[in-house]
PDB file of C-alpha atoms in Angstrom:
ATOM      1  CA  MET A   1       0.102  -0.071   0.240  1.00  0.00           C
ATOM      2  CA  ASP A   2       1.600   3.244  -0.860  1.00  0.00           C
ATOM      3  CA  LEU A   3       0.625   5.488   2.346  1.00  0.00           C
ATOM      4  CA  GLY A   4       0.686   8.604   0.270  1.00  0.00           C
ATOM      5  CA  ILE A   5       3.611  10.760   2.173  1.00  0.00           C
ATOM      6  CA  ALA A   6       6.661  10.468   0.071  1.00  0.00           C
ATOM      7  CA  GLY A   7       8.328  13.734   0.327  1.00  0.00           C
ATOM      8  CA  LYS A   8       6.628  14.525   3.342  1.00  0.00           C
ATOM      9  CA  VAL A   9       8.967  16.453   6.020  1.00  0.00           C
ATOM     10  CA  ALA A  10       8.692  14.128   9.526  1.00  0.00           C
ATOM     11  CA  LEU A  11       9.884  15.250  12.622  1.00  0.00           C
ATOM     12  CA  VAL A  12      10.679  12.458  14.952  1.00  0.00           C
ATOM     13  CA  ALA A  13      10.831  13.472  18.930  1.00  0.00           C
ATOM     14  CA  GLY A  14      13.406  10.742  20.749  1.00  0.00           C
ATOM     15  CA  GLY A  15      13.761   9.385  17.314  1.00  0.00           C
ATOM     16  CA  SER A  16      16.810   7.689  18.370  1.00  0.00           C
ATOM     17  CA  LYS A  17      15.778   4.692  20.395  1.00  0.00           C
ATOM     18  CA  GLY A  18      13.023   2.758  21.387  1.00  0.00           C
ATOM     19  CA  MET A  19       9.613   3.845  19.485  1.00  0.00           C
ATOM     20  CA  GLY A  20      10.802   6.868  17.795  1.00  0.00           C
ATOM     21  CA  ARG A  21      13.492   5.136  16.176  1.00  0.00           C
ATOM     22  CA  ALA A  22      11.275   2.810  15.219  1.00  0.00           C
ATOM     23  CA  CYS A  23       8.745   5.683  13.749  1.00  0.00           C
ATOM     24  CA  ALA A  24      11.665   6.991  11.861  1.00  0.00           C
ATOM     25  CA  ASP A  25      12.547   4.079  10.204  1.00  0.00           C
ATOM     26  CA  MET A  26       9.217   3.657   9.171  1.00  0.00           C
ATOM     27  CA  LEU A  27       8.931   6.710   7.981  1.00  0.00           C
ATOM     28  CA  ALA A  28      11.868   7.117   5.806  1.00  0.00           C
ATOM     29  CA  ALA A  29      10.979   3.320   4.356  1.00  0.00           C
ATOM     30  CA  GLU A  30       7.501   5.298   3.245  1.00  0.00           C
ATOM     31  CA  GLY A  31       9.937   8.464   1.796  1.00  0.00           C
ATOM     32  CA  CYS A  32       9.658  10.777   4.230  1.00  0.00           C
ATOM     33  CA  ARG A  33      12.536  13.164   4.889  1.00  0.00           C
ATOM     34  CA  VAL A  34      12.906  12.253   8.570  1.00  0.00           C
ATOM     35  CA  VAL A  35      14.069  14.609  11.235  1.00  0.00           C
ATOM     36  CA  VAL A  36      15.650  12.631  14.140  1.00  0.00           C
ATOM     37  CA  VAL A  37      15.649  14.797  17.414  1.00  0.00           C
ATOM     38  CA  ALA A  38      16.827  13.140  20.830  1.00  0.00           C
ATOM     39  CA  ARG A  39      19.761  14.313  23.223  1.00  0.00           C
ATOM     40  CA  GLU A  40      22.103  12.002  23.077  1.00  0.00           C
ATOM     41  CA  GLU A  41      24.375  12.798  20.263  1.00  0.00           C
ATOM     42  CA  SER A  42      25.767   9.291  19.181  1.00  0.00           C
ATOM     43  CA  ALA A  43      22.790   7.548  19.232  1.00  0.00           C
ATOM     44  CA  ILE A  44      21.304  10.133  16.858  1.00  0.00           C
ATOM     45  CA  ALA A  45      23.988   9.770  14.070  1.00  0.00           C
ATOM     46  CA  SER A  46      23.190   5.819  14.676  1.00  0.00           C
ATOM     47  CA  ALA A  47      19.774   6.627  13.817  1.00  0.00           C
ATOM     48  CA  VAL A  48      20.182   8.548  10.779  1.00  0.00           C
ATOM     49  CA  ALA A  49      23.240   6.323   9.364  1.00  0.00           C
ATOM     50  CA  ALA A  50      20.904   3.140   9.389  1.00  0.00           C
ATOM     51  CA  ILE A  51      18.490   5.189   7.395  1.00  0.00           C
ATOM     52  CA  ASP A  52      20.881   6.357   4.648  1.00  0.00           C
ATOM     53  CA  ALA A  53      22.030   2.943   4.569  1.00  0.00           C
ATOM     54  CA  ALA A  54      18.247   1.329   3.581  1.00  0.00           C
ATOM     55  CA  GLY A  55      18.107   4.325   1.411  1.00  0.00           C
ATOM     56  CA  GLY A  56      16.414   6.915   3.136  1.00  0.00           C
ATOM     57  CA  THR A  57      16.423  10.537   3.570  1.00  0.00           C
ATOM     58  CA  ALA A  58      17.371  11.758   7.000  1.00  0.00           C
ATOM     59  CA  ILE A  59      18.976  14.395   9.578  1.00  0.00           C
ATOM     60  CA  GLY A  60      19.429  14.524  13.210  1.00  0.00           C
ATOM     61  CA  VAL A  61      19.360  17.084  15.978  1.00  0.00           C
ATOM     62  CA  SER A  62      20.326  17.196  19.639  1.00  0.00           C
ATOM     63  CA  ALA A  63      17.762  19.189  21.608  1.00  0.00           C
ATOM     64  CA  ASP A  64      16.120  18.944  24.657  1.00  0.00           C
ATOM     65  CA  LEU A  65      11.852  18.921  23.516  1.00  0.00           C
ATOM     66  CA  THR A  66      10.528  19.440  26.544  1.00  0.00           C
ATOM     67  CA  SER A  67      11.775  23.468  26.458  1.00  0.00           C
ATOM     68  CA  LEU A  68      10.604  25.993  24.212  1.00  0.00           C
ATOM     69  CA  ASP A  69      14.179  27.074  23.106  1.00  0.00           C
ATOM     70  CA  GLY A  70      15.013  23.498  22.413  1.00  0.00           C
ATOM     71  CA  ILE A  71      11.918  23.171  20.381  1.00  0.00           C
ATOM     72  CA  ARG A  72      12.450  25.992  18.270  1.00  0.00           C
ATOM     73  CA  SER A  73      15.882  25.319  17.665  1.00  0.00           C
ATOM     74  CA  ALA A  74      15.023  21.453  16.167  1.00  0.00           C
ATOM     75  CA  LEU A  75      12.377  23.429  14.378  1.00  0.00           C
ATOM     76  CA  ALA A  76      14.316  25.658  12.781  1.00  0.00           C
ATOM     77  CA  VAL A  77      17.301  23.337  11.813  1.00  0.00           C
ATOM     78  CA  ALA A  78      14.503  20.746  10.160  1.00  0.00           C
ATOM     79  CA  LYS A  79      13.009  24.084   8.359  1.00  0.00           C
ATOM     80  CA  GLU A  80      16.550  25.011   6.973  1.00  0.00           C
ATOM     81  CA  ALA A  81      17.056  21.628   5.654  1.00  0.00           C
ATOM     82  CA  PHE A  82      13.849  20.590   4.338  1.00  0.00           C
ATOM     83  CA  GLY A  83      11.153  22.650   5.064  1.00  0.00           C
ATOM     84  CA  ALA A  84       8.431  23.272   7.813  1.00  0.00           C
ATOM     85  CA  PRO A  85       7.207  19.430   9.403  1.00  0.00           C
ATOM     86  CA  ASP A  86       4.444  18.216   7.661  1.00  0.00           C
ATOM     87  CA  ILE A  87       4.369  14.891  10.371  1.00  0.00           C
ATOM     88  CA  VAL A  88       5.138  15.478  14.181  1.00  0.00           C
ATOM     89  CA  ALA A  89       5.401  12.481  15.681  1.00  0.00           C
ATOM     90  CA  SER A  90       5.447  13.726  19.276  1.00  0.00           C
ATOM     91  CA  GLN A  91       7.100  12.051  22.910  1.00  0.00           C
ATOM     92  CA  THR A  92       8.845  13.028  25.379  1.00  0.00           C
ATOM     93  CA  ASN A  93      10.230  10.487  28.486  1.00  0.00           C
ATOM     94  CA  ASP A  94      10.797  10.264  32.596  1.00  0.00           C
ATOM     95  CA  PHE A  95      10.539   7.427  34.852  1.00  0.00           C
ATOM     96  CA  SER A  96      10.009   9.160  37.586  1.00  0.00           C
ATOM     97  CA  THR A  97       7.805   6.794  40.052  1.00  0.00           C
ATOM     98  CA  GLY A  98       6.195   7.422  43.734  1.00  0.00           C
ATOM     99  CA  ARG A  99       3.316   7.389  46.281  1.00  0.00           C
ATOM    100  CA  PHE A 100       0.776  10.331  46.961  1.00  0.00           C
ATOM    101  CA  MET A 101       2.682  11.025  49.980  1.00  0.00           C
ATOM    102  CA  ASP A 102       5.948  10.344  48.974  1.00  0.00           C
ATOM    103  CA  ALA A 103       6.352  12.723  46.007  1.00  0.00           C
ATOM    104  CA  ASP A 104       7.622  16.031  46.227  1.00  0.00           C
ATOM    105  CA  PRO A 105       4.834  18.387  45.412  1.00  0.00           C
ATOM    106  CA  ALA A 106       7.474  20.314  43.087  1.00  0.00           C
ATOM    107  CA  GLU A 107       7.648  16.731  41.279  1.00  0.00           C
ATOM    108  CA  TYR A 108       4.267  17.120  39.820  1.00  0.00           C
ATOM    109  CA  GLU A 109       4.944  20.561  38.124  1.00  0.00           C
ATOM    110  CA  ARG A 110       8.487  19.345  36.961  1.00  0.00           C
ATOM    111  CA  ILE A 111       6.616  15.974  35.456  1.00  0.00           C
ATOM    112  CA  PHE A 112       3.378  18.378  34.076  1.00  0.00           C
ATOM    113  CA  ARG A 113       6.353  20.394  31.915  1.00  0.00           C
ATOM    114  CA  VAL A 114       7.540  17.708  30.989  1.00  0.00           C
ATOM    115  CA  PHE A 115       4.797  15.970  29.463  1.00  0.00           C
ATOM    116  CA  THR A 116       2.082  17.872  28.991  1.00  0.00           C
ATOM    117  CA  LEU A 117       3.558  21.636  29.011  1.00  0.00           C
ATOM    118  CA  ALA A 118       6.430  20.101  26.497  1.00  0.00           C
ATOM    119  CA  THR A 119       3.791  19.035  23.884  1.00  0.00           C
ATOM    120  CA  ILE A 120       1.583  22.033  24.368  1.00  0.00           C
ATOM    121  CA  HIS A 121       4.979  24.021  23.215  1.00  0.00           C
ATOM    122  CA  LEU A 122       5.360  21.661  20.184  1.00  0.00           C
ATOM    123  CA  ALA A 123       1.840  21.690  19.018  1.00  0.00           C
ATOM    124  CA  ARG A 124       2.120  25.551  18.720  1.00  0.00           C
ATOM    125  CA  GLU A 125       5.180  25.809  17.271  1.00  0.00           C
ATOM    126  CA  ALA A 126       4.695  23.124  14.503  1.00  0.00           C
ATOM    127  CA  ILE A 127       1.031  23.424  13.989  1.00  0.00           C
ATOM    128  CA  PRO A 128       0.439  26.464  12.361  1.00  0.00           C
ATOM    129  CA  SER A 129       2.753  25.905   9.113  1.00  0.00           C
ATOM    130  CA  MET A 130       0.530  22.634   8.466  1.00  0.00           C
ATOM    131  CA  ARG A 131      -2.750  25.171   8.771  1.00  0.00           C
ATOM    132  CA  GLN A 132      -0.935  27.217   6.534  1.00  0.00           C
ATOM    133  CA  ARG A 133      -0.142  24.157   4.165  1.00  0.00           C
ATOM    134  CA  ARG A 134      -3.582  22.713   4.921  1.00  0.00           C
ATOM    135  CA  TRP A 135      -2.275  19.329   5.225  1.00  0.00           C
ATOM    136  CA  GLY A 136      -0.981  17.664   8.621  1.00  0.00           C
ATOM    137  CA  ARG A 137      -0.152  15.169  11.058  1.00  0.00           C
ATOM    138  CA  PHE A 138       0.819  15.727  14.635  1.00  0.00           C
ATOM    139  CA  ILE A 139       0.705  12.506  16.507  1.00  0.00           C
ATOM    140  CA  HIS A 140       1.505  11.778  20.190  1.00  0.00           C
ATOM    141  CA  ILE A 141       2.897   8.964  21.593  1.00  0.00           C
ATOM    142  CA  GLY A 142       1.337   9.124  25.381  1.00  0.00           C
ATOM    143  CA  SER A 143       0.720   6.040  27.531  1.00  0.00           C
ATOM    144  CA  GLY A 144      -2.181   3.289  28.258  1.00  0.00           C
ATOM    145  CA  THR A 145      -1.899   5.254  31.685  1.00  0.00           C
ATOM    146  CA  ALA A 146      -3.554   8.374  31.040  1.00  0.00           C
ATOM    147  CA  LYS A 147      -6.874   6.089  31.115  1.00  0.00           C
ATOM    148  CA  GLU A 148      -6.047   3.220  33.422  1.00  0.00           C
ATOM    149  CA  PRO A 149      -3.594   3.847  35.450  1.00  0.00           C
ATOM    150  CA  GLU A 150      -0.943   0.814  36.041  1.00  0.00           C
ATOM    151  CA  ALA A 151      -1.776  -0.685  39.359  1.00  0.00           C
ATOM    152  CA  SER A 152       2.080  -2.917  39.783  1.00  0.00           C
ATOM    153  CA  ILE A 153       4.229   0.036  40.014  1.00  0.00           C
ATOM    154  CA  PRO A 154       3.420   3.637  41.800  1.00  0.00           C
ATOM    155  CA  HIS A 155       3.234   6.384  39.407  1.00  0.00           C
ATOM    156  CA  ILE A 156       1.243   8.974  40.910  1.00  0.00           C
ATOM    157  CA  LEU A 157       3.114  11.589  38.873  1.00  0.00           C
ATOM    158  CA  HIS A 158       2.078  10.494  35.600  1.00  0.00           C
ATOM    159  CA  ASN A 159      -1.094   8.752  36.674  1.00  0.00           C
ATOM    160  CA  THR A 160      -2.140  12.445  37.089  1.00  0.00           C
ATOM    161  CA  VAL A 161      -0.343  13.686  33.911  1.00  0.00           C
ATOM    162  CA  ARG A 162      -1.211  12.556  31.424  1.00  0.00           C
ATOM    163  CA  PRO A 163      -4.715  12.506  30.846  1.00  0.00           C
ATOM    164  CA  SER A 164      -4.193  16.300  30.753  1.00  0.00           C
ATOM    165  CA  THR A 165      -1.978  15.939  27.310  1.00  0.00           C
ATOM    166  CA  VAL A 166      -4.220  13.684  25.850  1.00  0.00           C
ATOM    167  CA  ALA A 167      -7.733  15.951  26.760  1.00  0.00           C
ATOM    168  CA  PHE A 168      -5.295  18.803  25.003  1.00  0.00           C
ATOM    169  CA  LEU A 169      -4.534  17.201  22.124  1.00  0.00           C
ATOM    170  CA  LYS A 170      -8.246  16.400  21.362  1.00  0.00           C
ATOM    171  CA  THR A 171      -9.285  19.530  22.115  1.00  0.00           C
ATOM    172  CA  VAL A 172      -6.861  20.980  19.603  1.00  0.00           C
ATOM    173  CA  ALA A 173      -7.528  18.278  16.941  1.00  0.00           C
ATOM    174  CA  ASP A 174     -10.732  19.856  16.989  1.00  0.00           C
ATOM    175  CA  GLU A 175      -9.760  23.308  16.341  1.00  0.00           C
ATOM    176  CA  VAL A 176      -7.932  22.645  13.087  1.00  0.00           C
ATOM    177  CA  ALA A 177      -9.385  19.241  12.021  1.00  0.00           C
ATOM    178  CA  ALA A 178     -11.078  21.774   8.872  1.00  0.00           C
ATOM    179  CA  ASP A 179      -7.673  22.795   7.585  1.00  0.00           C
ATOM    180  CA  GLY A 180      -6.349  19.102   7.000  1.00  0.00           C
ATOM    181  CA  VAL A 181      -4.237  18.460  10.303  1.00  0.00           C
ATOM    182  CA  THR A 182      -5.573  15.426  11.823  1.00  0.00           C
ATOM    183  CA  VAL A 183      -4.087  14.818  15.622  1.00  0.00           C
ATOM    184  CA  ASN A 184      -4.122  11.815  17.574  1.00  0.00           C
ATOM    185  CA  THR A 185      -2.593  10.186  20.239  1.00  0.00           C
ATOM    186  CA  VAL A 186      -1.252   6.641  20.650  1.00  0.00           C
ATOM    187  CA  ALA A 187      -1.049   4.808  23.597  1.00  0.00           C
ATOM    188  CA  PRO A 188       1.636   2.156  24.243  1.00  0.00           C
ATOM    189  CA  GLY A 189       1.459  -0.532  26.818  1.00  0.00           C
ATOM    190  CA  TRP A 190       4.328  -2.183  27.409  1.00  0.00           C
ATOM    191  CA  ILE A 191       6.681  -2.148  24.769  1.00  0.00           C
ATOM    192  CA  SER A 192       9.798  -3.642  25.555  1.00  0.00           C
ATOM    193  CA  THR A 193      12.530  -0.802  25.101  1.00  0.00           C
ATOM    194  CA  GLU A 194      15.741   0.198  26.719  1.00  0.00           C
ATOM    195  CA  GLY A 195      14.127   2.763  28.713  1.00  0.00           C
ATOM    196  CA  SER A 196      11.273   0.518  29.476  1.00  0.00           C
ATOM    197  CA  ARG A 197      13.706  -2.343  30.569  1.00  0.00           C
ATOM    198  CA  ALA A 198      16.175   0.093  32.741  1.00  0.00           C
ATOM    199  CA  TYR A 199      12.557   1.368  34.255  1.00  0.00           C
ATOM    200  CA  LEU A 200      11.868  -2.125  35.365  1.00  0.00           C
ATOM    201  CA  SER A 201      15.293  -3.126  36.634  1.00  0.00           C
ATOM    202  CA  ALA A 202      15.169   0.024  38.861  1.00  0.00           C
ATOM    203  CA  GLU A 203      11.519  -1.266  40.375  1.00  0.00           C
ATOM    204  CA  GLY A 204      13.058  -4.168  41.011  1.00  0.00           C
ATOM    205  CA  LEU A 205      11.725  -6.099  38.282  1.00  0.00           C
ATOM    206  CA  ASP A 206      14.055  -9.317  36.308  1.00  0.00           C
ATOM    207  CA  ILE A 207      15.647  -7.239  33.637  1.00  0.00           C
ATOM    208  CA  ARG A 208      16.211 -10.751  32.642  1.00  0.00           C
ATOM    209  CA  ALA A 209      13.012 -12.035  32.066  1.00  0.00           C
ATOM    210  CA  VAL A 210      11.279  -8.333  31.347  1.00  0.00           C
ATOM    211  CA  GLU A 211       9.458 -10.408  28.389  1.00  0.00           C
ATOM    212  CA  THR A 212       7.912 -13.093  30.504  1.00  0.00           C
ATOM    213  CA  SER A 213       7.858 -11.781  33.622  1.00  0.00           C
ATOM    214  CA  PRO A 214       4.169 -12.559  35.489  1.00  0.00           C
ATOM    215  CA  GLU A 215       4.737  -8.636  37.104  1.00  0.00           C
ATOM    216  CA  VAL A 216       5.006  -7.364  33.102  1.00  0.00           C
ATOM    217  CA  SER A 217       2.942  -9.283  31.245  1.00  0.00           C
ATOM    218  CA  GLY A 218       0.672 -10.925  33.433  1.00  0.00           C
ATOM    219  CA  GLY A 219      -2.499  -9.827  32.571  1.00  0.00           C
ATOM    220  CA  ILE A 220      -1.836  -9.532  29.064  1.00  0.00           C
ATOM    221  CA  PRO A 221      -4.091 -11.554  26.519  1.00  0.00           C
ATOM    222  CA  ALA A 222      -1.495 -11.436  24.029  1.00  0.00           C
ATOM    223  CA  GLY A 223       1.268 -13.197  26.139  1.00  0.00           C
ATOM    224  CA  ARG A 224       3.853 -10.821  25.640  1.00  0.00           C
ATOM    225  CA  VAL A 225       5.327  -7.219  25.294  1.00  0.00           C
ATOM    226  CA  GLY A 226       5.091  -5.291  22.884  1.00  0.00           C
ATOM    227  CA  HIS A 227       7.902  -4.387  19.841  1.00  0.00           C
ATOM    228  CA  PRO A 228       8.975  -0.705  19.039  1.00  0.00           C
ATOM    229  CA  ASN A 229       7.757  -1.744  15.416  1.00  0.00           C
ATOM    230  CA  GLU A 230       4.151  -2.221  16.279  1.00  0.00           C
ATOM    231  CA  ILE A 231       3.967   1.256  17.778  1.00  0.00           C
ATOM    232  CA  GLY A 232       6.127   2.237  14.320  1.00  0.00           C
ATOM    233  CA  GLY A 233       3.332   0.699  12.133  1.00  0.00           C
ATOM    234  CA  ILE A 234       0.556   2.785  14.017  1.00  0.00           C
ATOM    235  CA  VAL A 235       2.131   6.315  14.158  1.00  0.00           C
ATOM    236  CA  THR A 236       3.651   5.579  10.180  1.00  0.00           C
ATOM    237  CA  PHE A 237      -0.364   4.833   9.376  1.00  0.00           C
ATOM    238  CA  LEU A 238      -2.079   7.856  11.183  1.00  0.00           C
ATOM    239  CA  ALA A 239       1.037  10.136   9.314  1.00  0.00           C
ATOM    240  CA  SER A 240      -0.951   8.620   5.426  1.00  0.00           C
ATOM    241  CA  GLN A 241      -3.149   9.663   3.105  1.00  0.00           C
ATOM    242  CA  GLN A 242      -5.674   6.875   3.948  1.00  0.00           C
ATOM    243  CA  ALA A 243      -5.867   8.276   7.789  1.00  0.00           C
ATOM    244  CA  ALA A 244      -6.814  11.479   6.764  1.00  0.00           C
ATOM    245  CA  TYR A 245     -10.112  11.119   8.925  1.00  0.00           C
ATOM    246  CA  ILE A 246      -8.815  10.056  12.106  1.00  0.00           C
ATOM    247  CA  THR A 247      -8.833  12.608  14.299  1.00  0.00           C
ATOM    248  CA  GLY A 248      -9.104  13.386  17.985  1.00  0.00           C
ATOM    249  CA  GLU A 249      -8.523   9.737  18.795  1.00  0.00           C
ATOM    250  CA  TRP A 250      -6.724   7.764  21.541  1.00  0.00           C
ATOM    251  CA  ILE A 251      -5.542   4.193  19.935  1.00  0.00           C
ATOM    252  CA  ILE A 252      -4.415   2.250  22.854  1.00  0.00           C
ATOM    253  CA  VAL A 253      -2.022  -0.496  20.989  1.00  0.00           C
ATOM    254  CA  ASP A 254      -1.176  -2.626  24.309  1.00  0.00           C
ATOM    255  CA  GLY A 255      -1.792  -6.536  23.635  1.00  0.00           C
ATOM    256  CA  GLY A 256      -5.612  -5.790  25.052  1.00  0.00           C
ATOM    257  CA  LYS A 257      -4.429  -5.154  28.624  1.00  0.00           C
ATOM    258  CA  HIS A 258      -6.443  -2.583  28.479  1.00  0.00           C
ATOM    259  CA  ARG A 259     -10.146  -3.604  30.051  1.00  0.00           C
ATOM    260  CA  SER A 260     -12.425  -1.208  29.004  1.00  0.00           C
ATOM    261  CA  ALA A 261     -14.502  -1.614  26.052  1.00  0.00           C
ATOM    262  CA  LEU A 262     -14.470   2.010  25.039  1.00  0.00           C
TER     263      LEU A 262
END
């Protein structure tokens, strides 16, 4: 299937590793000119080299997308190299945990800046040019905890702010839909990435058994944790011409773990 996005400019946040790397690889395979944004320069260089070796087109940018300055810097590099992004795959991450009475009140503000406010800044900077061109895709990689908080690990900080990001994007989707711009959230469950493995290890779970540990995969009908390509695939489809009528959605990809039918 031709997804109709060859030649589009795609900016991928966290595009050097894990789910972001899968998104960058798959968008490049569809002919997008990809801007890989992350912090670690060696990982960025590796991701760009792999895309180039596969016949794709990519550049890398080292920037902190939790800050407005970092966002503006990354977008400026993208515009100079390829033009304003037509597609943005948005994500930020943090692995802080804690229970209600243990979490420092200042951490709530910090986590809000990392997740919700960073997404607001990126959307405000990237979406206006999409509206002018009357075509755009803003796809946020969030978390299933936005709707069903994870019970097995104390996660009060993330459980508090994740829903606000989804609500923000749903509202933006309403405002820009008539301009040919779609805004959606992909909500991964447990995905086997370097970050998730490190996070689980810090929580005392057996990193060597991360794919089969009852604490992790127990309760997942698919009987396993997911692969980054399974997130990259849905993000790439949402970026396509065929997904033009899908907007304002929260799409969970978790092997069936989420129990709500709606």
